[in-house]
Each structure stands twice: as C-alpha cells, then as structure tokens.
Amino acid sequence: MTAQPNLLPIPRSLKRTGDTLALNGGLIALQADPAADLWFTGRRIQLALKVYAGLDYEIVGGANDAALVTVTIGETGHSQGYRLSIAPGGISIIGNDPPGAFYGAATLIQLLQEYGAALPLLAHGVRPAIVNIGSILGHRGLPFNSEYCASKFA
C-alpha cells in the first residue's frame, strides 16, 4: 500500500510508513481548556468513526492514556494549522487553535471514508494557504481586492 491517500486539499507534506492502524473502538480525548472548545470537532470524529468504520467511540474531556484518538490545542506555527499523525499507538490531532483542530478532523474523516477501520500510518502537517477566503457585505479579507470580490457577485 504505497499509493498516496486521496485528500483535498492536496497535502503539502505527507509521510507514510506503509503499515496500518486497525481501529477497534475506544475513547476520543479532547485536551483543551475548556474541552468544550473542541466538542464539535470530537463529535464529528465520533460520527465518522460510526459511519465509515462501524465503531463506537466515547468522547472524554482531558488527557486519557486509554484514548485511541486525541485532539489537542498546541503550537503548529500557523493560525488554523494542524498536525495529524496516525501511529501504532493511536491517532493524534494537534490544532494551533480550535479551527485548526477541526481541519485536522476533516482530514481524518477523509481517511476514514477511504480506508475504513484500517488507517494507513502517516504524519501530515498543514497550514492554510489563504486564511481569509471571502467577503461579507463589502468587508473583504486579504489578499482579495475589490475587483475579485465584485466578480463574485456579477
């Protein structure tokens, strides 16, 4: 199994070891203060594990050595960036902030859709290419200019 996973957006860096992690149910640990900041992300992972792998996972707040999936907030170097690693000991998502953790969960969900309960071991890090993507009522985020925003409504 050396083919790269089908991920969108295409990752800037992805390292596979060639082996797989067999999922078998367990815990999802949300390590943030407060853990409620990651509840939506944890719930999305929980539902994806149920739908795509047929497994039941319980969500817990705080550090837990028994958790197979850990979502935490930590330094990744970029706003809304994340690091996802799937190792023999479990799955780790480290988001620079809650949106970064959510984007890491979205990548994990894509992997669950493709591989089910046998995920490839990998390390994946991402930073957003464009942080502000759009305009609302005339307020536009960089790097877009007024011509670009006007073309969206033409």
XYZ file of C-alpha atoms in Angstrom:
154
model
C 0.000 0.000 0.000
C 2.257 2.783 -1.215
C -0.311 4.920 -3.037
C -0.988 8.308 -1.504
C -4.424 8.854 0.059
C -6.926 10.970 -1.855
C -7.091 14.141 0.228
C -8.472 17.583 -0.547
C -6.756 19.931 -0.384
C -3.703 18.022 -1.541
C -1.290 18.000 1.428
C 1.944 19.965 1.302
C 3.630 17.206 3.285
C 2.583 13.636 3.941
C 4.823 10.826 5.185
C 3.577 7.229 5.090
C 5.289 4.305 6.775
C 3.491 1.621 4.758
C 1.781 -0.122 7.700
C -1.783 0.303 9.024
C -3.563 1.018 12.311
C -6.533 -1.279 12.948
C -9.249 0.640 14.790
C -11.336 -1.241 17.334
C -13.390 1.256 19.331
C -12.485 3.231 22.410
C -12.160 6.822 23.532
C -11.723 10.227 21.896
C -9.876 12.557 24.298
C -10.376 16.319 23.908
C -7.422 18.052 25.543
C -8.222 21.753 25.723
C -9.098 24.242 28.415
C -12.060 24.194 28.256
C -12.624 20.892 26.425
C -15.938 22.313 25.187
C -13.934 24.308 22.606
C -13.281 21.003 20.821
C -16.683 19.361 21.377
C -17.937 19.910 17.808
C -14.682 18.521 16.396
C -14.848 15.482 18.687
C -18.466 14.859 17.748
C -17.638 14.955 14.013
C -14.871 12.384 14.551
C -17.210 10.223 16.647
C -19.901 10.215 13.936
C -17.385 9.492 11.162
C -15.967 6.534 13.097
C -19.500 5.171 13.456
C -20.468 5.698 9.803
C -17.233 4.781 7.981
C -15.640 2.262 10.359
C -18.705 0.906 12.177
C -17.135 1.663 15.571
C -18.478 3.271 18.736
C -16.221 5.779 20.471
C -16.904 7.732 23.652
C -15.790 11.368 23.985
C -13.939 12.349 27.176
C -12.507 15.686 28.292
C -8.866 15.964 29.325
C -5.854 13.698 28.940
C -6.566 9.980 28.869
C -3.926 7.309 28.242
C -6.596 4.844 27.090
C -7.805 7.147 24.264
C -7.107 5.943 20.742
C -7.895 9.392 19.292
C -6.511 12.536 20.933
C -7.429 16.079 19.862
C -5.490 18.907 21.469
C -4.514 22.537 21.049
C -0.784 23.174 20.619
C 1.716 25.201 18.662
C 1.853 24.314 14.961
C 3.416 27.535 13.723
C 0.416 28.768 11.733
C -3.021 30.109 12.586
C -5.609 27.435 11.744
C -2.809 24.932 11.065
C -2.718 21.373 12.353
C -0.631 18.211 12.611
C -2.220 14.809 12.154
C -0.355 11.635 12.961
C -1.571 8.073 12.790
C 0.871 5.852 14.673
C 0.704 2.325 16.141
C -0.275 3.890 19.489
C -3.213 5.872 18.104
C -4.335 8.994 16.283
C -3.229 12.484 17.304
C -4.586 15.790 16.013
C -2.837 18.923 17.239
C -4.527 22.132 16.151
C -2.951 25.553 16.548
C -6.459 26.694 17.565
C -9.974 25.163 17.511
C -10.416 25.786 13.738
C -7.066 24.071 13.102
C -8.174 21.051 15.143
C -11.396 20.967 13.111
C -9.454 20.947 9.833
C -7.326 18.095 11.170
C -10.521 16.197 11.960
C -11.775 16.859 8.418
C -8.614 15.233 7.045
C -9.057 12.266 9.378
C -12.658 11.896 8.182
C -11.460 11.786 4.551
C -9.071 8.986 5.511
C -11.880 7.104 7.267
C -14.027 7.429 4.134
C -11.252 5.933 2.018
C -9.795 3.277 4.332
C -12.478 2.464 6.925
C -11.207 0.830 10.124
C -7.671 0.150 8.778
C -5.977 3.552 8.504
C -2.501 3.962 6.996
C 0.210 5.082 9.417
C 1.238 8.612 8.473
C 2.354 12.046 9.580
C 0.667 15.036 7.989
C 1.105 18.739 8.682
C -0.789 21.578 7.111
C -1.014 25.314 7.174
C -3.718 27.197 5.326
C -2.725 28.742 2.007
C -5.291 31.551 2.326
C -6.647 32.354 5.766
C -9.344 34.857 4.749
C -11.432 33.403 1.949
C -14.333 35.633 1.043
C -16.140 38.847 1.709
C -19.195 39.801 3.709
C -21.165 42.978 2.984
C -18.268 44.817 1.420
C -15.697 43.818 4.014
C -13.043 41.795 2.295
C -10.208 39.798 3.697
C -6.701 39.993 2.381
C -5.397 39.005 -0.202
C -8.572 39.744 -2.200
C -9.096 43.118 -3.834
C -12.349 44.853 -4.763
C -12.259 43.595 -8.376
C -12.153 39.991 -7.224
C -14.976 40.484 -4.746
C -17.102 42.325 -7.334
C -16.594 39.494 -9.820
C -18.132 37.047 -7.352
C -21.442 38.926 -7.488
C -21.527 39.729 -11.228
